[in-house]
Amino acid sequence: MSAVHTATSLNQALEMLAQYPEAQLMAGGTDLLVRRRSSMSGSDILFLGRVPELQDITEQSEFLAIGAAASLRCIIADPLVKQYAPLLVQALGTIGGPAIRNMATLGGNICTASPAGDSLPPLYLLDARIELVSRTGTRSVPIASFIHGPGQTARHNHELVSRILLPKVRPLAQEQFVKIGCRQALAIAVASFAGQAELDERGHLAHIRMAWGSVGPTVMRLPALENELTGASITPKHINYIRAALRTGLAPISDGRASATYRYQVAANVTARFVEGLRETSQS
Amino acid sequence: MHLARIEIDLLTGQIRVCDYLAVTDGGAVVNPCLFEQQIQGGVAQGLGYALMEDVSRPLGLVRSNSLATYLVPTSLDVPEILSCAVPGHEASGPFGLKGVGEIAMNGPLPAVANAVADACQKRLCHAPLTAERMLAALEDSHETEMCA
Amino acid sequence: MKLKCVLNAQAVEIDTAPDRRVVDLLREDLGLVGTKEGCGTGECGACTILVNGQPRLSCLMIAAQLEGQNVMTVEELADTEDGAAVQRAFVDNGAVQCGFCTPGMELTALALVREHTLPERTCIREGLSGNLCRCTGYSKIIDAVERATHALVKDEKP
């Protein structure tokens, strides 16, 4: 039997974290409890699901703050998230199934730091910052710096992820999240794509940002490619250029779900479809 | 007789079964609801067999040993299934019945494979007809290689 | 720990290990064997219960999470008007074969019918997408949920 320490405030959670530094942090538990079952872990649990400061979704002057322990269901339904981060809403709706989404949290999805985490590609594009609190203070870290690799984050043992901060910017005209799984629900992504783009009055790319999941140890970005494409028109030559850049820039592996070849092919194809869709938008 | 209407996403290889019709000769139908239950259930299992169920056992070690790794269809993977019974009477069966408990499982794999061939003139010969196999076939000009 | 919650409309106090899996607490300690365990890893939905009216997976919950919550298992369905309507609809529409997925399905369906009035079949399909069934192919389960929603609106036999 393991002890479960239930915090009812953020301060209490931080005290418990200091008192029980080996305790495993749990909010929704949908990843942790599966891992504990397979590893037969006997560590204590620090349960954060009753900490109100970690559940709130609030609008600040410059950013939207999503509590790390807010359920995916609450986040999906929140009007502020729909307003400022519709791309994130798209992605969260693909995670697990309805009951999982009632339980799982955004903080959990981020801290699990799976290469296939569905919330992650949109969070990278949204320039999410991860707020960490401890008894000595608060800091925030860009998500790209927070996730170091599969299962590895920048959280120190004495810190809790408290909120996910999304800069309040207008969503771009075209935003899309695509998840390729082996079935339509309860699926782990074989490859995923998040794209944001906007065309100027000439039909050229005024903005384009892209992120890919499940094709590398963490979310993949290709900022050089985005820079090259900004201001460009969309032609078959550009599509081929994108495909070539992905072939060298992505790092998929082969595993039980799919081969590296398929992962590259499908990532390239859905990216091409997104970009070509922009061209069709510009011509309509 | 089974008929599957499918869509193939040519860029991902994903095969979606949009509608399914199963016409079954089960002899006399004593309980139409039970008959339909069995056919629909068998079709769903057959679609799983056709599209996603795969016992992965490299070097004899079973890798697909949980519901996370051995995938069965969810409600979003199975279409509406229409079942029709061919009226009949099996002289050797009680009340003219034949068993219909499992026969519906036989149809989906060939029905979907034939639908795939009809849709894109590619013949996949290995089950499950995964998106990866489909995409490889779509991007390969040599049709016969898929049946090697 | 001594945990206090409302379980099937009764205020209860349960003495249990705080990290006890809720599915084990229900089945083995409380004798509520209606909740089934299909996988233990959140992949099948057979263990679905309602917590504060929302479907949750009891195989991925620990006892400490139930403190102060309102919990419903399949055993309570017949005692509620809409739960009984869902049960009747499942029986009358051939939505039950082996019955193993049924408790989880019915509770998920109950939450669905409480949230949506006359949902479309696609909405029902989406709502049930976390509950696996190997026997039915889902068609008659969706029929049953659809008919239950109609019955609840029109108060006629599903």
Coordinates of C-alpha atoms in Angstrom, one line a residue:
Chain A
M1 CA 0.0 0.0 0.0
S2 CA 1.3 3.5 -0.9
A3 CA 0.4 6.6 1.0
V4 CA -1.7 9.2 -1.0
H5 CA -1.2 12.8 0.1
T6 CA -4.1 14.9 -1.1
A7 CA -3.5 18.6 -1.3
T8 CA -6.3 21.1 -1.1
S9 CA -4.4 24.2 -1.9
L10 CA -1.3 25.1 -3.9
N11 CA 0.6 26.1 -0.8
Q12 CA -0.2 22.7 0.8
A13 CA 0.8 20.9 -2.3
L14 CA 4.2 22.6 -2.2
E15 CA 4.6 21.8 1.4
M16 CA 3.8 18.1 0.7
L17 CA 6.2 18.1 -2.2
A18 CA 8.9 19.3 0.1
Q19 CA 8.0 16.8 2.8
Y20 CA 7.6 13.8 0.3
P21 CA 10.1 14.6 -2.5
E22 CA 9.9 11.0 -3.8
A23 CA 6.1 11.1 -4.2
Q24 CA 4.8 10.8 -7.7
L25 CA 2.6 13.7 -8.8
M26 CA -0.9 12.8 -9.9
A27 CA -3.7 14.9 -11.3
G28 CA -5.9 12.8 -13.7
G29 CA -3.8 9.7 -13.3
T30 CA -4.5 8.3 -16.7
D31 CA -0.8 8.0 -17.6
L32 CA 0.6 7.6 -14.1
L33 CA -1.7 4.8 -13.0
V34 CA -1.0 2.8 -16.1
R35 CA 2.8 3.2 -15.6
R36 CA 2.5 2.3 -11.9
R37 CA 0.6 -0.9 -12.8
S38 CA 3.3 -2.0 -15.2
S39 CA 6.2 -0.9 -13.0
M40 CA 4.6 -2.1 -9.7
S41 CA 5.7 1.2 -8.2
G42 CA 5.3 1.6 -4.5
S43 CA 6.1 5.3 -4.3
D44 CA 3.8 7.6 -2.5
I45 CA 1.4 9.7 -4.5
L46 CA 0.9 13.4 -4.2
F47 CA -2.7 13.9 -5.5
L48 CA -3.2 17.4 -7.0
G49 CA -6.7 16.9 -8.3
R50 CA -8.3 18.9 -5.5
V51 CA -6.1 22.0 -5.7
P52 CA -8.4 24.8 -7.0
E53 CA -5.5 27.0 -8.2
L54 CA -4.5 24.3 -10.6
Q55 CA -8.0 23.9 -12.1
D56 CA -8.8 27.5 -13.2
I57 CA -8.8 28.8 -16.7
T58 CA -8.5 32.5 -16.6
E59 CA -7.8 35.4 -19.0
Q60 CA -4.9 37.6 -18.0
S61 CA -3.9 40.8 -19.7
E62 CA -1.4 39.2 -22.0
F63 CA -2.1 35.5 -21.8
L64 CA -4.6 32.8 -21.3
A65 CA -3.8 30.7 -18.2
I66 CA -4.9 27.1 -18.2
G67 CA -4.5 25.3 -14.8
A68 CA -2.3 22.3 -15.1
A69 CA -4.9 20.1 -13.4
A70 CA -7.9 21.3 -15.4
S71 CA -9.5 18.3 -17.2
L72 CA -9.3 18.1 -21.0
R73 CA -13.1 18.1 -21.0
C74 CA -13.2 21.5 -19.2
I75 CA -10.5 23.0 -21.4
I76 CA -12.3 21.8 -24.6
A77 CA -15.6 23.4 -23.4
D78 CA -14.1 26.6 -22.2
P79 CA -15.1 29.7 -24.3
L80 CA -11.8 31.4 -23.6
V81 CA -9.9 28.5 -25.0
K82 CA -12.2 28.3 -28.0
Q83 CA -11.6 32.0 -28.6
Y84 CA -7.8 32.1 -28.2
A85 CA -6.7 28.5 -28.9
P86 CA -9.1 26.7 -31.3
L87 CA -6.1 24.7 -32.5
L88 CA -5.6 23.3 -29.0
V89 CA -9.3 22.4 -28.8
Q90 CA -9.0 20.5 -32.0
A91 CA -6.1 18.5 -30.7
L92 CA -7.4 17.7 -27.2
G93 CA -10.6 16.3 -28.7
T94 CA -8.5 13.5 -30.3
I95 CA -7.0 12.3 -27.0
G96 CA -8.3 8.9 -25.8
G97 CA -12.1 8.7 -25.5
P98 CA -14.7 10.6 -23.6
A99 CA -14.0 9.2 -20.2
I100 CA -10.3 9.7 -20.6
R101 CA -10.9 13.3 -21.4
N102 CA -13.0 13.7 -18.3
M103 CA -10.1 12.6 -16.2
A104 CA -6.9 13.5 -18.1
T105 CA -5.2 16.9 -17.7
L106 CA -3.1 19.2 -19.9
G107 CA -0.4 19.4 -17.3
G108 CA -0.3 15.6 -17.3
N109 CA -0.1 15.3 -21.1
I110 CA 2.8 17.8 -21.1
C111 CA 4.7 16.3 -18.2
T112 CA 4.4 12.8 -19.6
A113 CA 6.2 14.3 -22.6
S114 CA 5.4 11.5 -24.9
P115 CA 6.7 11.9 -28.5
A116 CA 3.0 11.2 -29.4
G117 CA 1.4 13.7 -27.0
D118 CA -1.5 15.2 -29.0
S119 CA -1.6 18.5 -27.1
L120 CA 2.0 19.2 -27.8
P121 CA 2.2 20.3 -31.5
P122 CA -0.4 22.9 -31.0
L123 CA 1.2 24.1 -27.8
Y124 CA 4.5 24.6 -29.6
L125 CA 2.8 26.6 -32.3
L126 CA 0.9 28.7 -29.7
D127 CA 4.2 29.5 -28.0
A128 CA 3.0 28.1 -24.7
R129 CA 4.9 28.8 -21.6
I130 CA 4.9 26.3 -18.8
E131 CA 4.7 28.0 -15.4
L132 CA 6.5 26.2 -12.5
V133 CA 6.0 27.1 -8.9
S134 CA 8.0 26.1 -5.8
R135 CA 8.3 27.4 -2.3
T136 CA 11.1 29.7 -3.5
G137 CA 9.2 31.3 -6.3
T138 CA 7.7 31.0 -9.8
R139 CA 9.2 30.8 -13.2
S140 CA 8.0 30.1 -16.7
V141 CA 9.7 28.3 -19.5
P142 CA 8.8 28.0 -23.2
I143 CA 7.4 24.6 -23.9
A144 CA 10.2 23.8 -26.4
S145 CA 12.7 24.3 -23.5
F146 CA 10.5 22.5 -21.0
I147 CA 10.4 19.2 -22.8
H148 CA 13.8 17.7 -23.2
G149 CA 12.9 14.3 -24.6
P150 CA 10.6 11.4 -24.1
G151 CA 9.4 11.5 -20.5
Q152 CA 12.0 14.2 -19.7
T153 CA 11.2 17.7 -18.6
A154 CA 12.8 20.7 -17.1
R155 CA 10.7 20.4 -13.9
H156 CA 12.9 20.2 -10.8
N157 CA 11.8 17.9 -8.0
H158 CA 10.8 20.7 -5.8
E159 CA 8.5 22.3 -8.5
L160 CA 5.0 21.8 -9.6
V161 CA 3.7 22.7 -13.1
S162 CA 0.9 25.2 -12.1
R163 CA -0.3 26.7 -15.3
I164 CA 0.1 26.7 -19.1
L165 CA 0.3 30.2 -20.4
L166 CA -0.8 30.9 -23.9
P167 CA -0.1 34.4 -25.4
K168 CA -3.3 36.0 -26.4
V169 CA -3.0 36.3 -30.1
R170 CA -5.7 36.2 -32.8
P171 CA -5.9 32.7 -34.3
L172 CA -4.6 32.7 -37.8
A173 CA -7.1 32.3 -40.7
Q174 CA -6.2 28.7 -41.4
E175 CA -5.4 26.4 -38.5
Q176 CA -5.5 22.7 -38.6
F177 CA -4.6 19.7 -36.4
V178 CA -4.4 16.3 -38.0
K179 CA -3.8 13.1 -36.0
I180 CA -3.1 9.8 -37.8
G181 CA -3.8 6.8 -35.7
C182 CA -4.6 3.2 -36.3
R183 CA -8.2 3.7 -35.4
Q184 CA -10.6 6.6 -34.9
A185 CA -10.7 6.7 -31.1
L186 CA -8.5 5.4 -28.3
A187 CA -5.6 5.8 -30.6
I188 CA -2.0 6.8 -30.1
A189 CA -0.8 9.1 -32.9
V190 CA 1.4 7.5 -35.5
A191 CA 2.0 10.9 -36.8
S192 CA 0.4 14.3 -36.1
F193 CA 0.5 17.7 -37.7
A194 CA -0.4 21.2 -36.5
G195 CA -0.4 24.0 -39.0
Q196 CA -1.2 27.7 -38.8
A197 CA -1.1 29.9 -41.9
E198 CA -2.5 33.1 -43.4
L199 CA -2.3 34.4 -46.9
D200 CA -1.8 38.0 -48.0
E201 CA -3.9 39.8 -50.6
R202 CA -1.7 38.4 -53.4
G203 CA -2.3 34.8 -52.2
H204 CA 1.2 34.5 -50.9
L205 CA 2.0 33.0 -47.5
A206 CA 2.0 35.9 -45.0
H207 CA 2.5 33.5 -42.1
I208 CA 3.1 29.8 -41.9
R209 CA 4.0 27.8 -38.8
M210 CA 4.0 24.0 -38.6
A211 CA 4.8 21.4 -36.0
W212 CA 4.8 17.6 -36.2
G213 CA 4.3 15.0 -33.5
S214 CA 5.3 11.3 -33.3
V215 CA 8.1 11.8 -35.9
G216 CA 10.9 12.5 -33.5
P217 CA 11.7 12.3 -29.8
T218 CA 9.8 15.5 -29.2
V219 CA 7.7 17.8 -31.3
M220 CA 9.5 18.8 -34.5
R221 CA 9.7 22.3 -35.9
L222 CA 11.5 23.5 -39.0
P223 CA 11.9 27.3 -38.5
A224 CA 14.2 27.6 -41.5
L225 CA 11.5 26.1 -43.7
E226 CA 8.9 28.5 -42.3
N227 CA 11.2 31.4 -43.0
E228 CA 11.8 30.2 -46.6
L229 CA 8.1 29.9 -47.2
T230 CA 7.1 33.2 -45.7
G231 CA 6.2 35.6 -48.5
A232 CA 6.3 32.8 -51.1
S233 CA 3.5 31.8 -53.4
I234 CA 2.3 28.2 -53.3
T235 CA 3.4 26.2 -56.3
P236 CA 4.1 22.5 -56.9
K237 CA 7.8 23.5 -56.6
H238 CA 7.2 24.7 -53.1
I239 CA 5.3 21.6 -52.2
N240 CA 8.2 19.5 -53.3
Y241 CA 10.6 21.7 -51.4
I242 CA 8.5 21.1 -48.3
R243 CA 8.6 17.4 -48.8
A244 CA 12.4 17.4 -49.2
A245 CA 12.8 19.5 -46.1
L246 CA 10.7 17.1 -44.1
R247 CA 12.7 14.1 -45.4
T248 CA 15.9 15.6 -43.8
G249 CA 14.3 17.4 -41.0
L250 CA 12.0 14.8 -39.4
A251 CA 13.3 11.9 -37.4
P252 CA 10.7 9.2 -37.2
I253 CA 11.3 5.7 -35.8
S254 CA 9.8 2.4 -36.6
D255 CA 7.9 0.7 -33.8
G256 CA 4.9 -1.6 -33.4
R257 CA 2.5 0.9 -34.6
A258 CA 4.2 2.0 -37.9
S259 CA 7.4 2.2 -39.8
A260 CA 9.6 5.3 -40.1
T261 CA 8.9 5.3 -43.8
Y262 CA 5.1 5.5 -43.3
R263 CA 5.5 8.1 -40.6
Y264 CA 7.5 10.3 -42.9
Q265 CA 5.2 9.7 -45.9
V266 CA 2.0 10.5 -44.0
A267 CA 3.6 13.5 -42.3
A268 CA 4.7 14.9 -45.6
N269 CA 1.4 14.2 -47.3
V270 CA -0.8 15.8 -44.6
T271 CA 1.6 18.8 -44.6
A272 CA 1.3 19.1 -48.4
R273 CA -2.5 18.8 -48.2
F274 CA -2.6 21.7 -45.7
V275 CA -0.4 23.9 -47.8
E276 CA -2.2 23.0 -51.0
G277 CA -5.5 23.7 -49.3
L278 CA -4.2 27.2 -48.7
R279 CA -3.6 27.6 -52.4
E280 CA -7.1 26.5 -53.1
T281 CA -8.4 29.0 -50.5
S282 CA -6.4 31.8 -52.2
Q283 CA -7.8 30.9 -55.6
S284 CA -11.4 30.7 -54.4
Chain B
M1 CA -23.0 -12.0 -49.5
H2 CA -21.3 -8.9 -48.2
L3 CA -21.0 -5.4 -49.7
A4 CA -18.8 -2.7 -48.3
R5 CA -18.8 0.9 -49.4
I6 CA -15.4 2.4 -48.5
E7 CA -13.4 5.6 -48.9
I8 CA -9.7 5.6 -49.1
D9 CA -7.7 8.6 -48.0
L10 CA -5.1 8.6 -50.8
L11 CA -2.6 10.7 -48.7
T12 CA -2.7 8.7 -45.5
G13 CA -3.8 5.2 -46.8
Q14 CA -6.6 5.1 -44.2
I15 CA -9.6 3.0 -45.3
R16 CA -13.0 4.1 -43.9
V17 CA -15.9 1.7 -44.2
C18 CA -18.9 4.0 -44.8
D19 CA -21.7 1.5 -45.2
Y20 CA -22.0 -2.3 -44.9
L21 CA -24.6 -4.7 -46.2
A22 CA -24.6 -8.4 -45.2
V23 CA -27.1 -10.7 -46.8
T24 CA -27.1 -14.1 -45.1
D25 CA -28.6 -17.5 -45.7
G26 CA -29.2 -18.7 -42.2
G27 CA -32.1 -21.0 -43.0
A28 CA -35.3 -20.2 -41.1
V29 CA -35.2 -17.1 -38.9
V30 CA -36.8 -17.7 -35.6
N31 CA -35.7 -14.6 -33.8
P32 CA -35.0 -11.8 -36.2
C33 CA -33.4 -9.5 -33.6
L34 CA -31.0 -12.3 -32.5
F35 CA -30.2 -13.0 -36.1
E36 CA -29.4 -9.4 -36.7
Q37 CA -27.4 -9.1 -33.5
Q38 CA -25.2 -12.0 -34.6
I39 CA -24.6 -10.7 -38.1
Q40 CA -23.8 -7.2 -36.9
G41 CA -21.4 -8.4 -34.3
G42 CA -19.7 -10.8 -36.7
V43 CA -19.3 -8.0 -39.3
A44 CA -17.8 -5.7 -36.7
Q45 CA -15.3 -8.4 -35.7
G46 CA -14.6 -9.1 -39.3
L47 CA -13.9 -5.5 -40.0
G48 CA -11.5 -5.5 -37.1
Y49 CA -9.8 -8.5 -38.6
A50 CA -9.8 -6.7 -42.0
L51 CA -8.5 -3.3 -40.9
M52 CA -6.6 -3.3 -37.6
E53 CA -6.3 -6.6 -35.7
D54 CA -2.8 -7.9 -35.9
V55 CA -1.0 -10.4 -33.6
S56 CA 2.5 -9.1 -33.8
R57 CA 5.0 -11.8 -32.8
P58 CA 8.5 -11.0 -33.9
L59 CA 10.8 -13.9 -33.1
G60 CA 7.9 -15.6 -31.4
L61 CA 7.4 -13.0 -28.7
V62 CA 3.8 -11.8 -28.7
R63 CA 4.0 -8.0 -28.7
S64 CA 0.3 -7.3 -29.1
N65 CA -0.6 -8.6 -25.7
S66 CA -3.0 -5.9 -24.5
L67 CA -6.0 -3.9 -25.7
A68 CA -3.5 -1.0 -26.2
T69 CA -1.5 -3.0 -28.7
Y70 CA -4.1 -5.4 -30.2
L71 CA -6.6 -2.9 -31.6
V72 CA -10.3 -3.7 -32.0
P73 CA -12.8 -1.4 -33.6
T74 CA -14.4 1.4 -31.6
S75 CA -17.9 2.7 -32.3
L76 CA -16.2 5.3 -34.6
D77 CA -14.6 2.6 -36.7
V78 CA -17.7 0.6 -37.5
P79 CA -20.4 1.8 -39.9
E80 CA -24.1 1.3 -39.7
I81 CA -24.5 -2.4 -40.6
L82 CA -27.5 -3.4 -42.6
S83 CA -28.4 -7.1 -42.3
C84 CA -30.8 -9.0 -44.6
A85 CA -31.8 -12.6 -44.2
V86 CA -32.4 -14.8 -47.2
P87 CA -35.6 -16.7 -46.3
G88 CA -34.9 -20.4 -46.3
H89 CA -35.3 -23.7 -44.6
E90 CA -32.4 -26.0 -43.7
A91 CA -33.9 -29.5 -43.7
S92 CA -31.2 -30.9 -41.4
G93 CA -31.5 -28.1 -38.8
P94 CA -33.9 -27.7 -35.9
F95 CA -36.9 -25.6 -37.0
G96 CA -35.1 -25.2 -40.3
L97 CA -32.3 -23.1 -38.7
K98 CA -28.7 -22.9 -39.5
G99 CA -26.2 -21.4 -37.0
V100 CA -25.3 -17.8 -37.7
G101 CA -23.1 -17.2 -34.8
E102 CA -19.9 -16.6 -36.7
I103 CA -20.4 -16.8 -40.4
A104 CA -20.6 -13.0 -40.7
M105 CA -17.0 -12.7 -39.7
N106 CA -15.9 -14.3 -43.0
G107 CA -17.2 -11.6 -45.3
P108 CA -15.6 -8.3 -44.3
L109 CA -12.0 -9.0 -45.2
P110 CA -12.7 -10.1 -48.8
A111 CA -15.5 -7.5 -49.1
V112 CA -13.2 -4.6 -48.0
A113 CA -10.3 -6.0 -50.1
N114 CA -12.5 -6.1 -53.1
A115 CA -13.8 -2.6 -52.4
V116 CA -10.2 -1.4 -52.2
A117 CA -9.4 -3.0 -55.5
D118 CA -12.5 -1.5 -57.0
A119 CA -11.6 1.9 -55.7
C120 CA -8.0 2.2 -56.7
Q121 CA -7.1 -0.9 -58.7
K122 CA -4.7 -2.1 -56.0
R123 CA -5.0 -5.6 -54.6
L124 CA -3.8 -5.9 -51.0
C125 CA -3.2 -9.5 -50.1
H126 CA -2.1 -9.2 -46.4
A127 CA -4.4 -8.6 -43.6
P128 CA -5.0 -6.3 -41.8
L129 CA -5.4 -3.8 -44.6
T130 CA -3.6 -1.1 -42.6
A131 CA -3.2 2.4 -43.7
E132 CA 0.5 1.8 -44.0
R133 CA 0.0 -1.2 -46.4
M134 CA -2.5 0.8 -48.3
L135 CA -0.3 3.8 -48.7
A136 CA 2.6 1.6 -49.7
A137 CA 0.4 0.1 -52.4
L138 CA -0.8 3.4 -53.6
E139 CA 2.7 4.7 -54.0
D140 CA 4.0 1.5 -55.6
S141 CA 3.4 1.1 -59.3
H142 CA 4.0 -2.6 -59.2
E143 CA 0.7 -4.1 -58.2
T144 CA 1.9 -7.7 -58.0
E145 CA 4.5 -7.0 -55.3
M146 CA 1.7 -6.4 -52.8
C147 CA 0.7 -10.0 -53.1
A148 CA 4.1 -11.5 -52.8
Chain C
M1 CA -8.1 6.0 5.2
K2 CA -11.8 6.5 6.0
L3 CA -13.3 7.9 2.9
K4 CA -16.7 9.6 2.8
C5 CA -18.6 9.9 -0.4
V6 CA -22.1 9.4 -1.8
L7 CA -22.3 6.0 -3.5
N8 CA -25.5 5.1 -5.4
A9 CA -27.4 7.8 -3.6
Q10 CA -26.3 6.7 -0.2
A11 CA -23.9 8.6 2.0
V12 CA -21.2 6.1 2.9
E13 CA -18.0 5.9 4.8
I14 CA -15.5 3.4 3.5
D15 CA -12.3 2.2 5.3
T16 CA -9.8 1.4 2.6
A17 CA -6.2 1.9 1.4
P18 CA -6.0 5.3 -0.3
D19 CA -4.3 3.9 -3.3
R20 CA -6.8 1.0 -3.7
R21 CA -8.0 0.9 -7.3
V22 CA -11.6 2.0 -7.4
V23 CA -12.6 -1.0 -9.6
D24 CA -11.2 -3.3 -6.9
L25 CA -12.9 -1.3 -4.1
L26 CA -16.2 -1.6 -5.8
R27 CA -16.0 -5.2 -6.8
E28 CA -14.1 -6.9 -4.1
D29 CA -14.7 -4.7 -1.0
L30 CA -18.2 -3.5 -1.6
G31 CA -19.6 -6.4 -3.6
L32 CA -20.7 -4.2 -6.4
V33 CA -19.7 -6.6 -9.1
G34 CA -21.7 -4.9 -11.9
T35 CA -18.6 -2.8 -12.7
K36 CA -16.4 -4.9 -14.9
E37 CA -12.6 -4.9 -15.5
G38 CA -11.7 -5.6 -19.1
C39 CA -8.2 -4.3 -19.4
G40 CA -7.1 -2.4 -16.3
T41 CA -5.4 0.2 -18.5
G42 CA -8.2 2.5 -19.6
E43 CA -8.5 1.0 -23.0
C44 CA -11.9 -0.6 -23.0
G45 CA -14.4 1.3 -20.9
A46 CA -15.9 -1.7 -19.2
C47 CA -15.1 -0.2 -15.8
T48 CA -16.9 3.0 -16.4
I49 CA -18.7 4.6 -13.5
L50 CA -20.2 8.1 -13.1
V51 CA -18.5 10.5 -10.8
N52 CA -20.4 13.7 -10.3
G53 CA -22.4 12.6 -13.3
Q54 CA -19.4 12.2 -15.6
P55 CA -18.1 8.9 -17.0
R56 CA -14.8 8.0 -15.5
L57 CA -12.7 4.8 -15.7
S58 CA -12.6 3.1 -12.3
C59 CA -9.5 1.0 -13.2
L60 CA -7.6 4.3 -13.5
M61 CA -8.8 5.8 -10.2
I62 CA -7.6 5.4 -6.7
A63 CA -9.9 5.4 -3.6
A64 CA -8.5 8.8 -2.4
Q65 CA -10.0 10.4 -5.5
L66 CA -13.6 9.5 -4.4
E67 CA -13.5 11.6 -1.2
G68 CA -16.5 13.9 -1.2
Q69 CA -17.6 12.8 -4.6
N70 CA -20.9 11.5 -5.9
V71 CA -20.5 8.1 -7.4
M72 CA -22.9 6.0 -9.4
T73 CA -22.4 2.4 -10.5
V74 CA -24.6 0.3 -12.7
E75 CA -26.4 -1.0 -9.7
E76 CA -28.2 2.3 -9.3
L77 CA -29.5 2.6 -12.8
A78 CA -32.8 1.0 -12.2
D79 CA -33.5 3.4 -9.3
T80 CA -33.4 6.5 -11.6
E81 CA -36.1 7.2 -14.2
D82 CA -33.6 7.9 -17.0
G83 CA -31.3 5.1 -16.0
A84 CA -34.2 2.7 -16.0
A85 CA -35.2 4.0 -19.4
V86 CA -31.7 3.3 -20.7
Q87 CA -31.7 -0.2 -19.3
R88 CA -35.2 -1.0 -20.8
A89 CA -34.0 0.4 -24.2
F90 CA -30.9 -1.8 -24.1
V91 CA -33.0 -4.9 -23.4
D92 CA -35.8 -4.1 -25.8
N93 CA -33.5 -3.3 -28.7
G94 CA -31.1 -6.2 -28.6
A95 CA -28.2 -4.1 -27.4
V96 CA -26.9 -6.7 -24.9
Q97 CA -25.2 -9.9 -26.0
C98 CA -22.5 -11.2 -23.6
G99 CA -23.2 -8.2 -21.3
F100 CA -19.6 -7.5 -20.3
C101 CA -19.5 -4.0 -21.8
T102 CA -23.1 -3.3 -20.8
P103 CA -22.6 -1.7 -17.4
G104 CA -20.0 0.7 -18.8
M105 CA -22.0 1.3 -21.9
E106 CA -25.2 2.0 -20.0
L107 CA -23.6 4.5 -17.6
T108 CA -21.9 6.3 -20.5
A109 CA -25.2 6.3 -22.3
L110 CA -26.9 7.7 -19.3
A111 CA -24.5 10.6 -19.1
L112 CA -25.0 11.1 -22.8
V113 CA -28.8 11.3 -22.6
R114 CA -28.6 13.6 -19.6
E115 CA -26.3 16.0 -21.5
H116 CA -28.0 15.8 -25.0
T117 CA -31.7 15.9 -25.9
L118 CA -32.3 13.8 -29.0
P119 CA -28.7 13.4 -30.0
E120 CA -27.9 12.4 -33.6
R121 CA -26.6 8.9 -34.1
T122 CA -23.1 10.4 -34.9
C123 CA -23.2 12.1 -31.6
I124 CA -24.1 8.9 -29.8
R125 CA -21.4 7.1 -31.6
E126 CA -18.8 9.7 -30.6
G127 CA -20.1 9.6 -27.0
L128 CA -19.6 5.8 -26.8
S129 CA -16.2 5.8 -28.5
G130 CA -14.4 5.0 -25.3
N131 CA -16.5 1.9 -24.6
L132 CA -15.5 -1.2 -26.6
C133 CA -17.9 -3.9 -27.6
R134 CA -16.9 -7.1 -29.4
C135 CA -20.4 -8.7 -29.7
T136 CA -22.8 -6.2 -31.1
G137 CA -21.0 -4.1 -33.7
Y138 CA -22.5 -1.1 -31.8
S139 CA -25.5 -0.7 -34.1
K140 CA -28.1 -1.9 -31.6
I141 CA -26.5 -0.1 -28.8
I142 CA -26.8 3.1 -30.7
D143 CA -30.4 2.2 -31.5
A144 CA -31.1 1.7 -27.8
V145 CA -29.6 5.0 -26.8
E146 CA -31.5 6.8 -29.6
R147 CA -34.8 5.2 -28.5
A148 CA -34.1 5.9 -24.8
T149 CA -33.7 9.6 -25.6
H150 CA -36.9 9.6 -27.5
A151 CA -38.7 7.8 -24.7
L152 CA -37.4 10.3 -22.2
V153 CA -38.6 13.2 -24.3
K154 CA -42.0 11.8 -25.2
D155 CA -42.4 9.6 -22.2
E156 CA -43.3 6.7 -24.4
K157 CA -42.2 3.0 -24.4
P158 CA -38.6 2.9 -25.9

